[in-house]
Tab-separated table of C-alpha atoms in Angstrom:
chain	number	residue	atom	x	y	z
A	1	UNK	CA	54.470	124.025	-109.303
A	2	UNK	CA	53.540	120.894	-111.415
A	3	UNK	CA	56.155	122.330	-114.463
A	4	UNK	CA	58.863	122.022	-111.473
A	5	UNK	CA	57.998	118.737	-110.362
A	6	UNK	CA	57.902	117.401	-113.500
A	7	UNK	CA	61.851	118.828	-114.118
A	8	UNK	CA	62.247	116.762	-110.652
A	9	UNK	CA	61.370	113.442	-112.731
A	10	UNK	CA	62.761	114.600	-115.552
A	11	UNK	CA	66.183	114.656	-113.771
A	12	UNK	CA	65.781	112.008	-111.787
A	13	UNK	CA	65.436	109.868	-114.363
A	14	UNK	CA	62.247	109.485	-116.621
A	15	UNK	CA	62.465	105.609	-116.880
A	16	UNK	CA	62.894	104.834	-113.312
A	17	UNK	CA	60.286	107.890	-112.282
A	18	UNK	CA	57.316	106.129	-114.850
A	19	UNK	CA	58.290	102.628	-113.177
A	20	UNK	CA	57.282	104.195	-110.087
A	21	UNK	CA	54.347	106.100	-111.246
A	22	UNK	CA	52.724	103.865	-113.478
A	23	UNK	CA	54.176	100.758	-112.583
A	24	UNK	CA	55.160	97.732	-114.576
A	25	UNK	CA	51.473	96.872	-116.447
A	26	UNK	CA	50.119	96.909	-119.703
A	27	UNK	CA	49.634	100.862	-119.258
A	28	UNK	CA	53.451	101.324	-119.068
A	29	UNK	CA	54.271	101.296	-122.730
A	30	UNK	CA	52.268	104.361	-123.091
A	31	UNK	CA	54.832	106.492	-120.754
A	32	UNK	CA	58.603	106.549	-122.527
A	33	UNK	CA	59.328	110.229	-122.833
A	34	UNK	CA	59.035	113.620	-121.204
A	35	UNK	CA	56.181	114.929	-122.915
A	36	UNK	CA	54.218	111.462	-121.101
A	37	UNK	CA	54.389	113.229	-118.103
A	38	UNK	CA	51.624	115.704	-118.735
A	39	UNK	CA	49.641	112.251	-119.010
A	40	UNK	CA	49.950	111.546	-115.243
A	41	UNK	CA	47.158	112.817	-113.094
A	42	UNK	CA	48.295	115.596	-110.782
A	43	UNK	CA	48.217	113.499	-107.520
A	44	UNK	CA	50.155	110.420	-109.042
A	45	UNK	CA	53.046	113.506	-109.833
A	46	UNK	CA	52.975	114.159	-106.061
A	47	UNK	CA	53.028	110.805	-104.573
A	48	UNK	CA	55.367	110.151	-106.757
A	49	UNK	CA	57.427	112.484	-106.048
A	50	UNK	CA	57.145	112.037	-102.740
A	51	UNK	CA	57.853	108.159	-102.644
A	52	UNK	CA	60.844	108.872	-104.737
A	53	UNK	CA	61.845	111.554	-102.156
A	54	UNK	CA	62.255	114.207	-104.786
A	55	UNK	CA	60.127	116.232	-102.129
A	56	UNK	CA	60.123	115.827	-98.525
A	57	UNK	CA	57.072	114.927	-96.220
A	58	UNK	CA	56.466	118.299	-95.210
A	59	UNK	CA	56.580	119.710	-98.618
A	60	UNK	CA	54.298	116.773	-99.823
A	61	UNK	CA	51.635	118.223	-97.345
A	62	UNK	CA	51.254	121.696	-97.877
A	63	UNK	CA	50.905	120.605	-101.792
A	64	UNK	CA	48.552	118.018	-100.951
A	65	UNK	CA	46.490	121.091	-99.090
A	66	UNK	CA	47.460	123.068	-102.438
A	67	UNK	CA	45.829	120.824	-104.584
A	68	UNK	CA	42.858	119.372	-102.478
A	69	UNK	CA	41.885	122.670	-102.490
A	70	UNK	CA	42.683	123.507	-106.069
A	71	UNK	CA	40.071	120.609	-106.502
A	72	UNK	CA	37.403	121.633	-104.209
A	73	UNK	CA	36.804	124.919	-104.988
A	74	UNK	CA	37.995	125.042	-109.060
A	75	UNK	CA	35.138	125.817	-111.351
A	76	UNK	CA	34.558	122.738	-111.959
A	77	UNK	CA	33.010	122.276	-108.242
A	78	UNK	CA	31.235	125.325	-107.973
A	79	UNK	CA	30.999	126.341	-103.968
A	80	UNK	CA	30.287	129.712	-102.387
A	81	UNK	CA	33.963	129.454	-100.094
A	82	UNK	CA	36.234	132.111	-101.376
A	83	UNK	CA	40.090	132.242	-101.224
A	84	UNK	CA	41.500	135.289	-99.559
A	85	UNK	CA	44.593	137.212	-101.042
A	86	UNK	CA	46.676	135.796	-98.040
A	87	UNK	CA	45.627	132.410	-98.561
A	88	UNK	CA	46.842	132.672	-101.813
A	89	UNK	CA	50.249	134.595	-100.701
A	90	UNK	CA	51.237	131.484	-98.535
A	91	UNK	CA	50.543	129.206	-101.479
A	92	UNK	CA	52.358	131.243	-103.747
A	93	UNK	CA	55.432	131.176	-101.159
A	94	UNK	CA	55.072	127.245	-100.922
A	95	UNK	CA	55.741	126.741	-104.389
A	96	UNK	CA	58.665	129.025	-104.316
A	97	UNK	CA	60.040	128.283	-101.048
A	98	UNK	CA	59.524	124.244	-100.619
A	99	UNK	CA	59.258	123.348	-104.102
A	100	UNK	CA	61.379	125.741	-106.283
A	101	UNK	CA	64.390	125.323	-103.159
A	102	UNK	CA	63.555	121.781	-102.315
A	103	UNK	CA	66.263	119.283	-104.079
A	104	UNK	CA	66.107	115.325	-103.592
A	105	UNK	CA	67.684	113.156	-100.839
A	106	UNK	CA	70.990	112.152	-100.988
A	107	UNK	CA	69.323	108.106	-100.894
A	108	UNK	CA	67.255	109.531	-104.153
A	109	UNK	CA	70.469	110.908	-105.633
A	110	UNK	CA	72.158	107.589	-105.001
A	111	UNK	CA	69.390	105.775	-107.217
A	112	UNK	CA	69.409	108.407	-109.843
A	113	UNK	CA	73.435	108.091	-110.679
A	114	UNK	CA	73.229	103.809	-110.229
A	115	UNK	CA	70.295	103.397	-112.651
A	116	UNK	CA	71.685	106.498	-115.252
A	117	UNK	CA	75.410	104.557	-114.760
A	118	UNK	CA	74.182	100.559	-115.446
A	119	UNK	CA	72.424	100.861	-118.767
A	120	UNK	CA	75.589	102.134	-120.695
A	121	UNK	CA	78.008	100.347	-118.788
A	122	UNK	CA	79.009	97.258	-120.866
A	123	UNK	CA	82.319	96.564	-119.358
A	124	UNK	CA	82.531	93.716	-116.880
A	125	UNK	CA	81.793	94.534	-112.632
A	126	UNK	CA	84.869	93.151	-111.088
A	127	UNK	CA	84.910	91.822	-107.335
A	128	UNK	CA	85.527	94.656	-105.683
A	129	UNK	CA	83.077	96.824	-107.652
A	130	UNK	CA	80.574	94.914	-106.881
A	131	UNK	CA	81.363	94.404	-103.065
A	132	UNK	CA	81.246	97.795	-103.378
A	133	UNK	CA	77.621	98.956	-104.662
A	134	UNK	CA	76.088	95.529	-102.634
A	135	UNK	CA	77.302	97.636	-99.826
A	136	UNK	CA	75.099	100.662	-101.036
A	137	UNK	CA	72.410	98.633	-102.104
A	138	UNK	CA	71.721	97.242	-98.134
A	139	UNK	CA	71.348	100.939	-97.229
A	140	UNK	CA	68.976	102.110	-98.591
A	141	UNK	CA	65.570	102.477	-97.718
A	142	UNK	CA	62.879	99.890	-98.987
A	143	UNK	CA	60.740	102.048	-101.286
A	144	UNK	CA	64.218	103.009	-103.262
A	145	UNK	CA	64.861	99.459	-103.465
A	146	UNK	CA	61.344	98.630	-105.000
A	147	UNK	CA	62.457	100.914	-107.749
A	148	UNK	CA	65.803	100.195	-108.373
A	149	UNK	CA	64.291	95.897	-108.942
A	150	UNK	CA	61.381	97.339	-110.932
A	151	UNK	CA	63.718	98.957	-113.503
A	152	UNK	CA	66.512	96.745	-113.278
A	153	UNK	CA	63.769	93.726	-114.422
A	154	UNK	CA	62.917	96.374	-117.118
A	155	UNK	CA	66.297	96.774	-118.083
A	156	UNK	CA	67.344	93.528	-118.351
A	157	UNK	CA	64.131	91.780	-120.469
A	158	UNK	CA	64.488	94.627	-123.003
A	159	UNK	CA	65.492	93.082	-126.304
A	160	UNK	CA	67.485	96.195	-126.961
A	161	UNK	CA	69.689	95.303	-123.845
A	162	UNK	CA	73.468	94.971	-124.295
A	163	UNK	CA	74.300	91.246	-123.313
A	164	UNK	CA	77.349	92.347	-120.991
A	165	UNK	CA	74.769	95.014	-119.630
A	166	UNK	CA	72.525	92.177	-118.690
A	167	UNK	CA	75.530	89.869	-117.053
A	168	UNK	CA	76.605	92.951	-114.916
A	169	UNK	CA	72.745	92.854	-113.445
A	170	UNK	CA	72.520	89.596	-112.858
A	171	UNK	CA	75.935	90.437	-110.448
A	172	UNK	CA	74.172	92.574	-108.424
A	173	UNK	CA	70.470	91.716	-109.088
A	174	UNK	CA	70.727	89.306	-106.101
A	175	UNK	CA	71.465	91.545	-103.214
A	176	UNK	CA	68.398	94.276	-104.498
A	177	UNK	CA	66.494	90.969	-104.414
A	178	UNK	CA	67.441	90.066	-100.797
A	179	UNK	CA	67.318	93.679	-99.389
A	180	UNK	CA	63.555	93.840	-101.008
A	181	UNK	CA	60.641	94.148	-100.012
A	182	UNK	CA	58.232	90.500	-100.464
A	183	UNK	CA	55.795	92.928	-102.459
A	184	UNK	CA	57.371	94.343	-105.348
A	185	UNK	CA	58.842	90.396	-105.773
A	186	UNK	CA	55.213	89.210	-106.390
A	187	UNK	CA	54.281	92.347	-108.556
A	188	UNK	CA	57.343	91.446	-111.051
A	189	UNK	CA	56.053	88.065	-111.154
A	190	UNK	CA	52.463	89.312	-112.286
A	191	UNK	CA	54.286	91.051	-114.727
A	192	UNK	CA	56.576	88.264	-115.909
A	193	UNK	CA	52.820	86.159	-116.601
A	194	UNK	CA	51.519	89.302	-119.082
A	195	UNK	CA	54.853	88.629	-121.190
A	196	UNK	CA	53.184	84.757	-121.462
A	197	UNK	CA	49.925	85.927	-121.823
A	198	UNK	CA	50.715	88.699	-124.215
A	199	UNK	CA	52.776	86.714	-126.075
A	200	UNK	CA	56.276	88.784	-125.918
A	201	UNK	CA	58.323	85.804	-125.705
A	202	UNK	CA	61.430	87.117	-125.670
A	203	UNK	CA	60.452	89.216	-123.034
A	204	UNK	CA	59.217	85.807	-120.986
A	205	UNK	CA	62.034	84.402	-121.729
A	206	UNK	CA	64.263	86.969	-120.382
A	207	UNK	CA	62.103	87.178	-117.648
A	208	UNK	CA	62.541	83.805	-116.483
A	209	UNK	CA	66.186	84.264	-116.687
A	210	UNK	CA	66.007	86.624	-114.221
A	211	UNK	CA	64.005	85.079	-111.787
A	212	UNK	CA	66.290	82.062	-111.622
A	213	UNK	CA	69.385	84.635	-110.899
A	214	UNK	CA	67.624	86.022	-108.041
A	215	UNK	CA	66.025	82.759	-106.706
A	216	UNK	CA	62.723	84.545	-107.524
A	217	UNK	CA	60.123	81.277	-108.508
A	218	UNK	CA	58.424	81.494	-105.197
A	219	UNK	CA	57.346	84.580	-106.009
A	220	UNK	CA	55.796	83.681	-109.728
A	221	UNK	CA	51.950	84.464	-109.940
A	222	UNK	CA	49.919	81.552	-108.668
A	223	UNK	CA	48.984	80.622	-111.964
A	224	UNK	CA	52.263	79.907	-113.506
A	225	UNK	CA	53.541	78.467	-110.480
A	226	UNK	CA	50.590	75.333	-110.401
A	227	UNK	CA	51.699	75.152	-114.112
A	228	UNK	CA	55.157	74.460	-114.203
A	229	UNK	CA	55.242	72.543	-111.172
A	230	UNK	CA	52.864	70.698	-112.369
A	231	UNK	CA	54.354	70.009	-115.620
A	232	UNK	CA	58.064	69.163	-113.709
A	233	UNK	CA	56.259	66.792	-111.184
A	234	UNK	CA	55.844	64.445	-114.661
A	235	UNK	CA	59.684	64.291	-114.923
A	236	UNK	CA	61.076	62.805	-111.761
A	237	UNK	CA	59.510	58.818	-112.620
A	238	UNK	CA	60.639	59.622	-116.343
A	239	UNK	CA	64.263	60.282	-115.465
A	240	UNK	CA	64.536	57.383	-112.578
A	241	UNK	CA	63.644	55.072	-114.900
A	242	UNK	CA	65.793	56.670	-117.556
A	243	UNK	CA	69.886	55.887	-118.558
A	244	UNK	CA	71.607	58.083	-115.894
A	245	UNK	CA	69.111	58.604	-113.464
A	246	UNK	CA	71.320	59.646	-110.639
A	247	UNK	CA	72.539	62.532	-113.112
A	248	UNK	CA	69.172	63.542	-114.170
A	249	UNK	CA	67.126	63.224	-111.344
A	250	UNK	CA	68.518	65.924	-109.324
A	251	UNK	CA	68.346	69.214	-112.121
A	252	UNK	CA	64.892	68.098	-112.237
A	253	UNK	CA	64.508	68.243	-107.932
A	254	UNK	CA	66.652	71.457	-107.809
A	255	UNK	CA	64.174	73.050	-110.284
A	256	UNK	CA	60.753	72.049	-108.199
A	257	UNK	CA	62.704	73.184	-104.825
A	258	UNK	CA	63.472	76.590	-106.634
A	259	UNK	CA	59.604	77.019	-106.315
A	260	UNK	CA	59.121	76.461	-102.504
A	261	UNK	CA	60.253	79.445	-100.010
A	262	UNK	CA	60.685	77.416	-97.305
């Protein structure tokens, strides 16, 4: 059962799938390849999984039963409750007949093909491309959408990142934004402080980038946002009293209103 759910995230896409499983911390340079996978607890598989809707609900369940029970009553947790051979029967026909037969969504397949099909494609998105997957973007559901921003952030900070790669994302990287969810927005930005904090400047850098394409400062971590408002607040008397105030007074106004949501 675990061997086939780990071909699941192995064909849905092992970047994406460890974006969703481990998230976008410190821990997630330690999960790049397939063999990482036997590194993720059992239950973070299955929710997985399950939030990706590489299972369905139901299926989720009765393996959620499967393994609560594998838990309970392993030798590890001694206990005088016995399994009976039919008990065991049904398993065994849940992890052939839900899990072995049960193939993603079509909303999961959609996600697999659009992440798989932006990281190679260096040619430009014209107009009507990108009418196009805005369109598919606004339908699906919100927990796709948290994945397709976390790894689309991931994509486009990596050093290793074609430039024409990163200029098609930030084409589209405002309509995931809009269709999104507040919460993954103010997990990225915790994220985008550990590049500062760690010291991957490049990373930061990129970072930034991004959240001006997608409007994205009001969602910055607290900490960063005190900061540089803080340190743009010292600008606005500096440039009135400056040569061409009128045409430096207002980058520096647009920049502090790029910080306030409302």
């Amino acid at each position: 059962m675990v061997l086939d759910l780990r071909k699941k995230a192995i064909t849905y896409g092992i970047d994406i799938f460890f974006d969703s499983a481990v998230g976008g911390g410190k821990n997630r340079e330690f999960y790049k390849t397939e063999d990482d996978l036997g590194s993720l607890k059992d239950a973070v598989l299955l929710d997985t999984c399950r939030k990706l809707e590489l299972i369905s609900d139901t299926t989720y369940k009765k393996l959620k039963h499967i393994l609560d029970m594998r838990n309970d009553i392993g030798i590890s947790h001694p206990t005088n409750y016995t399994i009976n051979a039919f008990e065991l029967l049904g398993w065994l026909q849940t992890c052939i007949q839900d899990v072995l037969n049960d193939r993603p969504t079509e909303a999961a397949l959609h996600v697999q093909v659009f992440i798989k099909n932006l990281k190679p494609h260096n040619a430009p998105i014209d107009a009507a491309r990108q009418r196009q997957i805005e369109s598919k973007i606004s339908e699906l559901p919100s927990h796709h959408l948290a994945s397709i921003l976390r790894t689309t952030f991931g994509i486009y900070v990596s050093p290793e990142t074609d430039p024409q790669v990163r200029k098609n994302i930030s084409v589209i990287a405002p309509t995931i934004w809009a269709n999104c969810l507040d919460e993954p927005k103010y997990k990225l930005g915790i994220i985008l402080e550990g590049y500062n904090t760690n010291l991957h400047r490049e990373k930061y850098e990129l970072g930034e980038q991004f959240f001006q394409v997608v409007g994205g400062n009001p969602f910055r971590s607290p900490n960063e946002r005190v900061i540089n408002v803080d340190t743009l607040l010292d600008q606005p008397l500096e440039k009135h009293n400056g040569w061409n105030n009128f045409h430096h007074e207002a980058p520096v106004a647009d920049s502090v209103a790029s910080y306030i949501q409302e």
